Amino acid sequence: HLLTQAAQQTGKAPEQSLSVHSSPRVPLRSLPASARSAPFIHRFLWPKRATATRSRMSDSSNTGASERALEWELQSSQSDGISALRFWQDSLLLVSSWDSSVALYEITEGKQKLSYRHRAAVLDVCFSDKFRAFSGGLDRSLKMYEFASGAETILGTHTDAIKCVSFSAQKGLLFSASWDKTLKVWDNRASTPLQSSHDLPGKAYSMDLVQDRLVVATSDRHIHIYDVRKLDEPVQRRISSLKYQTRCLRCFPNGTGYAVSSVEGRIAMEYFDPAPDVQKKTYAFKCHRQTIDGVDTVYPVNALAFHPGYGTFASGGCDGTVSVWDGENKKKLRNWSHYPTSISSLAFNASGNVLAVAASYTWEEGEREHPKDSIFIRNIRDVDVKPKPRK
C-alpha cells in the first residue's frame, strides 16, 4: 500500500521508486483507514545493503549523560502525534497535534497557558504576534485564535487539508498551502480575508518564508519560489535535487537559500541565486542512518530548524536522533540520539539558546505500540551551534 502511494508520487513503478528489501525487523504496514488519504504520512523506513560511502559532512559530534542533563521534558497534553512546534520570541511555544488541538506553552514557567481545537487533526500552526495564532489541518479550515479573548475566527477554507501556514510580519499577510494544490494569501484585517489564490504543481508538503521569498515544496519533488511582493507567478520553478519525496524545507536565515530533506535520509543545501558560480555550492549529504546487524538502515528526515544567529541547523529523523550541522563548512557539530521515538518537529527560539524537540512516532513502521508523544526543551550552548571553519 505504501509503495503504491509512493509510486503515484514519483510516477514510477513501485519496484523503481524505492529500493526496499523485506525484513521482519522493519515491517511495512498499511496506515489506519482514518489516515490513508493523507499524503503527509507516506512514511518509510527501509534497510539497504551496508556501504562504505561516506557523508560529505565531517563529524565532530558527541552525546552522553552530560548532554541529556541540558534538557527537560515539557508537561504536554497531546494525546496523538505532534505535527508542528513554533516559537514566538524566547518563551512562547505553539504546538499543533493530530489530536485536533493547538496548545500554547510558556516554557520559562513550564506550563500550558491555553488551548483550542479544530474539528480534525491540525497539521500546522504559526504566530502573527504574541496575541494570536493561525492554524489549519484536516478539517480544511484556516482558523485565527485570539489569546486574550479566546475568540476564534474562520478566515476561510481550502477544498482539501491545509498542510502549511506561514505569516509574514513584514507584509502583514498569512499564507496557507494545501493538499488541494493551491497556495492562498490572506489578510485577517480585511473584510474579505482571502486576497488571492495560486495553483501549485502538486500537494503541498512543506513551506517556509524568509525576507521577501516564500518557498513551497510539493509532491513530485516540485519547489516553487515566490516573491511575496508580486505573487502572480513563481520567480523560480525547481525540482528538488533529492531523488525521493520531500519531507521538510526550511530557508537559510540570511535569505540566500534553503535546506530540503527527504524520506531517504538525505538533506540538500540549495541557493536562490541562479548564477552558475552560486549554483556550484549546491550539495546534498546522507544523514539519519544506522548500521543495524550489518544492514545500513535509512530513516526519513522529518524536521529541520535553523539557528537564528549562526545559521547552522538541526535535523530530526525517524531514528529518534537530532543532529546539528554546519552547512557552510560541511560539518556535523552535535548528535543527540537518546530520544524515545521519531522526531516530528524542531524549533529554535528567537535567541537561539533553546531548541524544542517533538519526539512523536510518525508511523514509519505502521500501526504499533510506541512511546508517548513528548516535547523536550534543550538548553543550547555556543559549542552546540557555533560554526567550525575548516582548518
PDB file of C-alpha atoms in Angstrom, residues 109-342:
ATOM      1  CA  GLU A 109       7.123  28.506  33.599  1.00  0.00           C
ATOM      2  CA  GLY A 110       6.955  25.002  32.142  1.00  0.00           C
ATOM      3  CA  LYS A 111       3.194  25.072  31.816  1.00  0.00           C
ATOM      4  CA  GLN A 112       0.375  25.276  29.311  1.00  0.00           C
ATOM      5  CA  LYS A 113      -1.328  28.672  29.124  1.00  0.00           C
ATOM      6  CA  LEU A 114      -4.271  27.791  26.863  1.00  0.00           C
ATOM      7  CA  SER A 115      -5.507  25.515  24.117  1.00  0.00           C
ATOM      8  CA  TYR A 116      -8.137  25.437  21.394  1.00  0.00           C
ATOM      9  CA  ARG A 117      -9.438  22.839  18.989  1.00  0.00           C
ATOM     10  CA  HIS A 118     -10.224  22.110  15.352  1.00  0.00           C
ATOM     11  CA  ARG A 119     -12.744  19.560  14.097  1.00  0.00           C
ATOM     12  CA  ALA A 120      -9.936  17.262  12.876  1.00  0.00           C
ATOM     13  CA  ALA A 121      -6.153  16.856  13.069  1.00  0.00           C
ATOM     14  CA  VAL A 122      -4.120  20.081  12.999  1.00  0.00           C
ATOM     15  CA  LEU A 123      -1.127  19.890  10.644  1.00  0.00           C
ATOM     16  CA  ASP A 124       0.481  23.306  11.109  1.00  0.00           C
ATOM     17  CA  VAL A 125       0.353  26.444  13.241  1.00  0.00           C
ATOM     18  CA  CYS A 126       2.087  29.831  13.368  1.00  0.00           C
ATOM     19  CA  PHE A 127       2.109  33.110  15.293  1.00  0.00           C
ATOM     20  CA  SER A 128       1.355  36.511  13.780  1.00  0.00           C
ATOM     21  CA  ASP A 129       2.477  38.172  17.020  1.00  0.00           C
ATOM     22  CA  LYS A 130       2.260  37.407  20.725  1.00  0.00           C
ATOM     23  CA  PHE A 131      -1.504  37.960  20.664  1.00  0.00           C
ATOM     24  CA  ARG A 132      -2.789  35.467  18.074  1.00  0.00           C
ATOM     25  CA  ALA A 133      -2.185  32.220  16.224  1.00  0.00           C
ATOM     26  CA  PHE A 134      -3.246  30.763  12.887  1.00  0.00           C
ATOM     27  CA  SER A 135      -3.717  27.052  12.257  1.00  0.00           C
ATOM     28  CA  GLY A 136      -5.007  24.582   9.692  1.00  0.00           C
ATOM     29  CA  GLY A 137      -5.350  20.873   9.116  1.00  0.00           C
ATOM     30  CA  LEU A 138      -7.598  18.055   8.005  1.00  0.00           C
ATOM     31  CA  ASP A 139     -10.830  20.000   8.597  1.00  0.00           C
ATOM     32  CA  ARG A 140      -9.744  22.298   5.710  1.00  0.00           C
ATOM     33  CA  SER A 141     -10.457  25.446   7.757  1.00  0.00           C
ATOM     34  CA  LEU A 142      -7.957  28.235   8.369  1.00  0.00           C
ATOM     35  CA  LYS A 143      -8.515  29.416  11.929  1.00  0.00           C
ATOM     36  CA  MET A 144      -7.367  32.559  13.764  1.00  0.00           C
ATOM     37  CA  TYR A 145      -7.295  32.404  17.571  1.00  0.00           C
ATOM     38  CA  GLU A 146      -7.001  35.447  19.876  1.00  0.00           C
ATOM     39  CA  PHE A 147      -5.098  34.544  23.048  1.00  0.00           C
ATOM     40  CA  ALA A 148      -6.527  37.269  25.289  1.00  0.00           C
ATOM     41  CA  SER A 149     -10.213  36.869  24.483  1.00  0.00           C
ATOM     42  CA  GLY A 150     -10.346  33.270  23.273  1.00  0.00           C
ATOM     43  CA  ALA A 151     -12.138  34.451  20.125  1.00  0.00           C
ATOM     44  CA  GLU A 152     -11.972  32.068  17.170  1.00  0.00           C
ATOM     45  CA  THR A 153     -12.417  33.185  13.560  1.00  0.00           C
ATOM     46  CA  ILE A 154     -12.526  31.016  10.452  1.00  0.00           C
ATOM     47  CA  LEU A 155     -10.791  33.141   7.809  1.00  0.00           C
ATOM     48  CA  GLY A 156     -11.672  30.709   5.022  1.00  0.00           C
ATOM     49  CA  THR A 157     -11.186  27.199   3.719  1.00  0.00           C
ATOM     50  CA  HIS A 158      -9.399  25.014   1.203  1.00  0.00           C
ATOM     51  CA  THR A 159     -11.004  22.066  -0.603  1.00  0.00           C
ATOM     52  CA  ASP A 160      -8.527  19.632   0.991  1.00  0.00           C
ATOM     53  CA  ALA A 161      -6.354  19.551   4.107  1.00  0.00           C
ATOM     54  CA  ILE A 162      -4.258  22.610   4.936  1.00  0.00           C
ATOM     55  CA  LYS A 163      -0.705  21.327   5.301  1.00  0.00           C
ATOM     56  CA  CYS A 164       1.290  24.549   5.874  1.00  0.00           C
ATOM     57  CA  VAL A 165       0.725  28.034   7.298  1.00  0.00           C
ATOM     58  CA  SER A 166       3.218  30.929   7.454  1.00  0.00           C
ATOM     59  CA  PHE A 167       2.811  34.569   8.451  1.00  0.00           C
ATOM     60  CA  SER A 168       4.794  37.487   7.022  1.00  0.00           C
ATOM     61  CA  ALA A 169       5.114  40.167   9.695  1.00  0.00           C
ATOM     62  CA  GLN A 170       6.735  42.428   7.113  1.00  0.00           C
ATOM     63  CA  LYS A 171       3.692  42.295   4.816  1.00  0.00           C
ATOM     64  CA  GLY A 172       1.003  41.521   7.384  1.00  0.00           C
ATOM     65  CA  LEU A 173      -0.108  38.578   5.241  1.00  0.00           C
ATOM     66  CA  LEU A 174      -0.857  34.946   6.016  1.00  0.00           C
ATOM     67  CA  PHE A 175      -0.062  32.142   3.560  1.00  0.00           C
ATOM     68  CA  SER A 176      -1.673  28.693   3.522  1.00  0.00           C
ATOM     69  CA  ALA A 177      -0.686  25.770   1.302  1.00  0.00           C
ATOM     70  CA  SER A 178      -2.883  22.730   0.891  1.00  0.00           C
ATOM     71  CA  TRP A 179      -3.211  19.226  -0.453  1.00  0.00           C
ATOM     72  CA  ASP A 180      -5.760  20.770  -2.848  1.00  0.00           C
ATOM     73  CA  LYS A 181      -2.707  22.031  -4.821  1.00  0.00           C
ATOM     74  CA  THR A 182      -3.262  25.705  -4.051  1.00  0.00           C
ATOM     75  CA  LEU A 183      -1.435  28.460  -2.212  1.00  0.00           C
ATOM     76  CA  LYS A 184      -3.733  31.095  -0.706  1.00  0.00           C
ATOM     77  CA  VAL A 185      -2.923  34.566   0.588  1.00  0.00           C
ATOM     78  CA  TRP A 186      -4.943  36.073   3.457  1.00  0.00           C
ATOM     79  CA  ASP A 187      -5.220  39.390   5.291  1.00  0.00           C
ATOM     80  CA  ASN A 188      -7.047  38.933   8.595  1.00  0.00           C
ATOM     81  CA  ARG A 189      -7.553  42.741   8.840  1.00  0.00           C
ATOM     82  CA  ALA A 190      -9.617  42.894   5.655  1.00  0.00           C
ATOM     83  CA  SER A 191     -13.408  42.496   5.455  1.00  0.00           C
ATOM     84  CA  THR A 192     -12.750  39.770   2.877  1.00  0.00           C
ATOM     85  CA  PRO A 193      -9.660  37.980   4.206  1.00  0.00           C
ATOM     86  CA  LEU A 194      -8.832  35.967   1.066  1.00  0.00           C
ATOM     87  CA  GLN A 195      -6.585  38.137  -1.119  1.00  0.00           C
ATOM     88  CA  SER A 196      -5.547  35.678  -3.837  1.00  0.00           C
ATOM     89  CA  SER A 197      -5.187  32.001  -4.750  1.00  0.00           C
ATOM     90  CA  HIS A 198      -2.390  30.411  -6.776  1.00  0.00           C
ATOM     91  CA  ASP A 199      -2.101  26.965  -8.331  1.00  0.00           C
ATOM     92  CA  LEU A 200       0.664  24.650  -7.160  1.00  0.00           C
ATOM     93  CA  PRO A 201       2.127  21.765  -9.207  1.00  0.00           C
ATOM     94  CA  GLY A 202       1.200  19.219  -6.523  1.00  0.00           C
ATOM     95  CA  LYS A 203       0.054  18.701  -2.954  1.00  0.00           C
ATOM     96  CA  ALA A 204       1.842  20.991  -0.522  1.00  0.00           C
ATOM     97  CA  TYR A 205       4.244  19.196   1.823  1.00  0.00           C
ATOM     98  CA  SER A 206       6.348  21.983   3.365  1.00  0.00           C
ATOM     99  CA  MET A 207       6.648  25.766   3.227  1.00  0.00           C
ATOM    100  CA  ASP A 208       8.869  28.484   4.643  1.00  0.00           C
ATOM    101  CA  LEU A 209       9.282  32.242   4.406  1.00  0.00           C
ATOM    102  CA  VAL A 210      12.413  34.391   4.599  1.00  0.00           C
ATOM    103  CA  GLN A 211      12.576  38.115   3.820  1.00  0.00           C
ATOM    104  CA  ASP A 212      10.562  38.545   0.584  1.00  0.00           C
ATOM    105  CA  ARG A 213      10.819  34.906  -0.521  1.00  0.00           C
ATOM    106  CA  LEU A 214       8.170  32.265   0.065  1.00  0.00           C
ATOM    107  CA  VAL A 215       9.192  28.702  -0.812  1.00  0.00           C
ATOM    108  CA  VAL A 216       6.687  25.855  -1.227  1.00  0.00           C
ATOM    109  CA  ALA A 217       7.670  22.195  -1.632  1.00  0.00           C
ATOM    110  CA  THR A 218       5.050  19.876  -3.125  1.00  0.00           C
ATOM    111  CA  SER A 219       4.545  16.314  -4.265  1.00  0.00           C
ATOM    112  CA  ASP A 220       6.612  15.037  -7.208  1.00  0.00           C
ATOM    113  CA  ARG A 221       9.589  16.946  -5.737  1.00  0.00           C
ATOM    114  CA  HIS A 222       8.484  20.321  -7.108  1.00  0.00           C
ATOM    115  CA  ILE A 223       9.686  23.503  -5.396  1.00  0.00           C
ATOM    116  CA  HIS A 224       8.144  26.899  -6.193  1.00  0.00           C
ATOM    117  CA  ILE A 225       9.866  30.104  -5.085  1.00  0.00           C
ATOM    118  CA  TYR A 226       7.732  33.263  -4.858  1.00  0.00           C
ATOM    119  CA  ASP A 227       8.430  36.943  -4.285  1.00  0.00           C
ATOM    120  CA  VAL A 228       5.752  37.991  -1.779  1.00  0.00           C
ATOM    121  CA  ARG A 229       5.736  41.490  -3.285  1.00  0.00           C
ATOM    122  CA  LYS A 230       4.475  40.065  -6.585  1.00  0.00           C
ATOM    123  CA  LEU A 231       2.781  36.687  -6.299  1.00  0.00           C
ATOM    124  CA  ASP A 232       1.318  36.416  -9.809  1.00  0.00           C
ATOM    125  CA  GLU A 233       3.880  33.802 -10.843  1.00  0.00           C
ATOM    126  CA  PRO A 234       6.729  31.978  -9.070  1.00  0.00           C
ATOM    127  CA  VAL A 235      10.066  33.629  -9.702  1.00  0.00           C
ATOM    128  CA  GLN A 236      11.614  30.161  -9.919  1.00  0.00           C
ATOM    129  CA  ARG A 237      10.269  26.652 -10.522  1.00  0.00           C
ATOM    130  CA  ARG A 238      12.561  23.847  -9.492  1.00  0.00           C
ATOM    131  CA  ILE A 239      12.767  20.111  -8.995  1.00  0.00           C
ATOM    132  CA  SER A 240      14.417  19.010  -5.757  1.00  0.00           C
ATOM    133  CA  SER A 241      17.927  17.633  -6.201  1.00  0.00           C
ATOM    134  CA  LEU A 242      16.904  14.766  -3.885  1.00  0.00           C
ATOM    135  CA  LYS A 243      15.501  11.695  -5.623  1.00  0.00           C
ATOM    136  CA  TYR A 244      12.703  10.844  -3.218  1.00  0.00           C
ATOM    137  CA  GLN A 245       9.729  12.521  -1.602  1.00  0.00           C
ATOM    138  CA  THR A 246      10.305  15.835   0.150  1.00  0.00           C
ATOM    139  CA  ARG A 247       9.682  15.817   3.881  1.00  0.00           C
ATOM    140  CA  CYS A 248      10.744  19.287   5.113  1.00  0.00           C
ATOM    141  CA  LEU A 249      12.039  22.588   3.717  1.00  0.00           C
ATOM    142  CA  ARG A 250      13.486  25.490   5.700  1.00  0.00           C
ATOM    143  CA  CYS A 251      15.115  28.719   4.463  1.00  0.00           C
ATOM    144  CA  PHE A 252      18.560  29.971   5.457  1.00  0.00           C
ATOM    145  CA  PRO A 253      18.212  32.851   7.933  1.00  0.00           C
ATOM    146  CA  ASN A 254      20.376  35.076   5.696  1.00  0.00           C
ATOM    147  CA  GLY A 255      17.907  34.653   2.828  1.00  0.00           C
ATOM    148  CA  THR A 256      20.336  33.101   0.320  1.00  0.00           C
ATOM    149  CA  GLY A 257      18.802  29.641   0.002  1.00  0.00           C
ATOM    150  CA  TYR A 258      17.143  26.717   1.718  1.00  0.00           C
ATOM    151  CA  ALA A 259      17.676  23.210   3.046  1.00  0.00           C
ATOM    152  CA  VAL A 260      15.368  20.409   1.971  1.00  0.00           C
ATOM    153  CA  SER A 261      15.122  16.879   3.401  1.00  0.00           C
ATOM    154  CA  SER A 262      13.648  13.670   2.062  1.00  0.00           C
ATOM    155  CA  VAL A 263      12.298  10.301   3.168  1.00  0.00           C
ATOM    156  CA  GLU A 264      15.573   8.714   2.060  1.00  0.00           C
ATOM    157  CA  GLY A 265      17.883  10.041   4.782  1.00  0.00           C
ATOM    158  CA  ARG A 266      19.370  12.974   2.865  1.00  0.00           C
ATOM    159  CA  ILE A 267      19.485  16.758   3.100  1.00  0.00           C
ATOM    160  CA  ALA A 268      20.252  19.131   0.209  1.00  0.00           C
ATOM    161  CA  MET A 269      21.564  22.675   0.522  1.00  0.00           C
ATOM    162  CA  GLU A 270      20.286  24.846  -2.332  1.00  0.00           C
ATOM    163  CA  TYR A 271      20.689  28.522  -3.256  1.00  0.00           C
ATOM    164  CA  PHE A 272      18.252  31.046  -4.737  1.00  0.00           C
ATOM    165  CA  ASP A 273      20.728  32.868  -6.987  1.00  0.00           C
ATOM    166  CA  PRO A 274      20.698  31.068 -10.363  1.00  0.00           C
ATOM    167  CA  ALA A 275      24.203  32.268 -11.277  1.00  0.00           C
ATOM    168  CA  PRO A 276      26.413  29.253 -12.162  1.00  0.00           C
ATOM    169  CA  ASP A 277      29.113  30.166  -9.648  1.00  0.00           C
ATOM    170  CA  VAL A 278      26.493  30.204  -6.854  1.00  0.00           C
ATOM    171  CA  GLN A 279      24.793  27.003  -8.005  1.00  0.00           C
ATOM    172  CA  LYS A 280      28.146  25.230  -7.789  1.00  0.00           C
ATOM    173  CA  LYS A 281      27.810  25.489  -3.999  1.00  0.00           C
ATOM    174  CA  THR A 282      24.673  23.289  -4.006  1.00  0.00           C
ATOM    175  CA  TYR A 283      25.255  19.863  -2.472  1.00  0.00           C
ATOM    176  CA  ALA A 284      23.483  17.016  -0.673  1.00  0.00           C
ATOM    177  CA  PHE A 285      24.597  14.644   2.064  1.00  0.00           C
ATOM    178  CA  LYS A 286      23.484  11.448   3.765  1.00  0.00           C
ATOM    179  CA  CYS A 287      22.266  11.518   7.358  1.00  0.00           C
ATOM    180  CA  HIS A 288      19.998   9.771   9.880  1.00  0.00           C
ATOM    181  CA  ARG A 289      21.272   6.315   9.028  1.00  0.00           C
ATOM    182  CA  GLN A 290      22.328   3.472  11.257  1.00  0.00           C
ATOM    183  CA  THR A 291      24.059   0.155  10.683  1.00  0.00           C
ATOM    184  CA  ILE A 292      21.989  -2.497  12.438  1.00  0.00           C
ATOM    185  CA  ASP A 293      23.141  -6.127  12.233  1.00  0.00           C
ATOM    186  CA  GLY A 294      25.320  -5.229   9.286  1.00  0.00           C
ATOM    187  CA  VAL A 295      22.484  -3.502   7.430  1.00  0.00           C
ATOM    188  CA  ASP A 296      22.516   0.213   6.602  1.00  0.00           C
ATOM    189  CA  THR A 297      19.072   1.372   7.774  1.00  0.00           C
ATOM    190  CA  VAL A 298      17.831   4.623   6.232  1.00  0.00           C
ATOM    191  CA  TYR A 299      15.385   6.908   8.051  1.00  0.00           C
ATOM    192  CA  PRO A 300      13.206   9.796   6.821  1.00  0.00           C
ATOM    193  CA  VAL A 301      14.380  13.265   7.855  1.00  0.00           C
ATOM    194  CA  ASN A 302      11.163  14.816   9.201  1.00  0.00           C
ATOM    195  CA  ALA A 303      12.316  18.133  10.627  1.00  0.00           C
ATOM    196  CA  LEU A 304      14.770  20.975  10.035  1.00  0.00           C
ATOM    197  CA  ALA A 305      15.333  24.153  12.073  1.00  0.00           C
ATOM    198  CA  PHE A 306      17.937  26.896  11.540  1.00  0.00           C
ATOM    199  CA  HIS A 307      19.711  28.651  14.375  1.00  0.00           C
ATOM    200  CA  PRO A 308      18.695  32.339  14.101  1.00  0.00           C
ATOM    201  CA  GLY A 309      22.166  33.682  14.874  1.00  0.00           C
ATOM    202  CA  TYR A 310      24.767  31.325  13.470  1.00  0.00           C
ATOM    203  CA  GLY A 311      22.859  29.883  10.516  1.00  0.00           C
ATOM    204  CA  THR A 312      23.747  26.335  11.488  1.00  0.00           C
ATOM    205  CA  PHE A 313      20.781  23.974  11.617  1.00  0.00           C
ATOM    206  CA  ALA A 314      19.286  20.986  13.392  1.00  0.00           C
ATOM    207  CA  SER A 315      17.696  17.972  11.739  1.00  0.00           C
ATOM    208  CA  GLY A 316      15.434  15.315  13.248  1.00  0.00           C
ATOM    209  CA  GLY A 317      14.640  11.886  11.863  1.00  0.00           C
ATOM    210  CA  CYS A 318      12.726   8.686  12.391  1.00  0.00           C
ATOM    211  CA  ASP A 319      15.831   7.267  14.078  1.00  0.00           C
ATOM    212  CA  GLY A 320      14.969   9.344  17.165  1.00  0.00           C
ATOM    213  CA  THR A 321      18.104  11.448  16.671  1.00  0.00           C
ATOM    214  CA  VAL A 322      18.663  15.203  16.485  1.00  0.00           C
ATOM    215  CA  SER A 323      21.827  16.312  14.684  1.00  0.00           C
ATOM    216  CA  VAL A 324      23.278  19.819  14.367  1.00  0.00           C
ATOM    217  CA  TRP A 325      25.069  20.730  11.133  1.00  0.00           C
ATOM    218  CA  ASP A 326      27.375  23.464   9.935  1.00  0.00           C
ATOM    219  CA  GLY A 327      26.180  23.588   6.340  1.00  0.00           C
ATOM    220  CA  GLU A 328      28.690  26.221   5.257  1.00  0.00           C
ATOM    221  CA  ASN A 329      31.689  24.180   6.402  1.00  0.00           C
ATOM    222  CA  LYS A 330      30.074  20.758   5.868  1.00  0.00           C
ATOM    223  CA  LYS A 331      30.480  19.516   9.423  1.00  0.00           C
ATOM    224  CA  LYS A 332      28.327  17.740  11.964  1.00  0.00           C
ATOM    225  CA  LEU A 333      28.524  19.649  15.242  1.00  0.00           C
ATOM    226  CA  ARG A 334      26.314  17.588  17.560  1.00  0.00           C
ATOM    227  CA  ASN A 335      24.365  14.342  17.639  1.00  0.00           C
ATOM    228  CA  TRP A 336      21.737  13.678  20.316  1.00  0.00           C
ATOM    229  CA  SER A 337      20.425  10.152  19.903  1.00  0.00           C
ATOM    230  CA  HIS A 338      18.615   9.444  23.166  1.00  0.00           C
ATOM    231  CA  TYR A 339      15.040  10.374  22.190  1.00  0.00           C
ATOM    232  CA  PRO A 340      12.415   7.652  22.676  1.00  0.00           C
ATOM    233  CA  THR A 341      10.894   7.728  19.183  1.00  0.00           C
ATOM    234  CA  SER A 342      10.825   9.618  15.868  1.00  0.00           C
TER     235      SER A 342
END
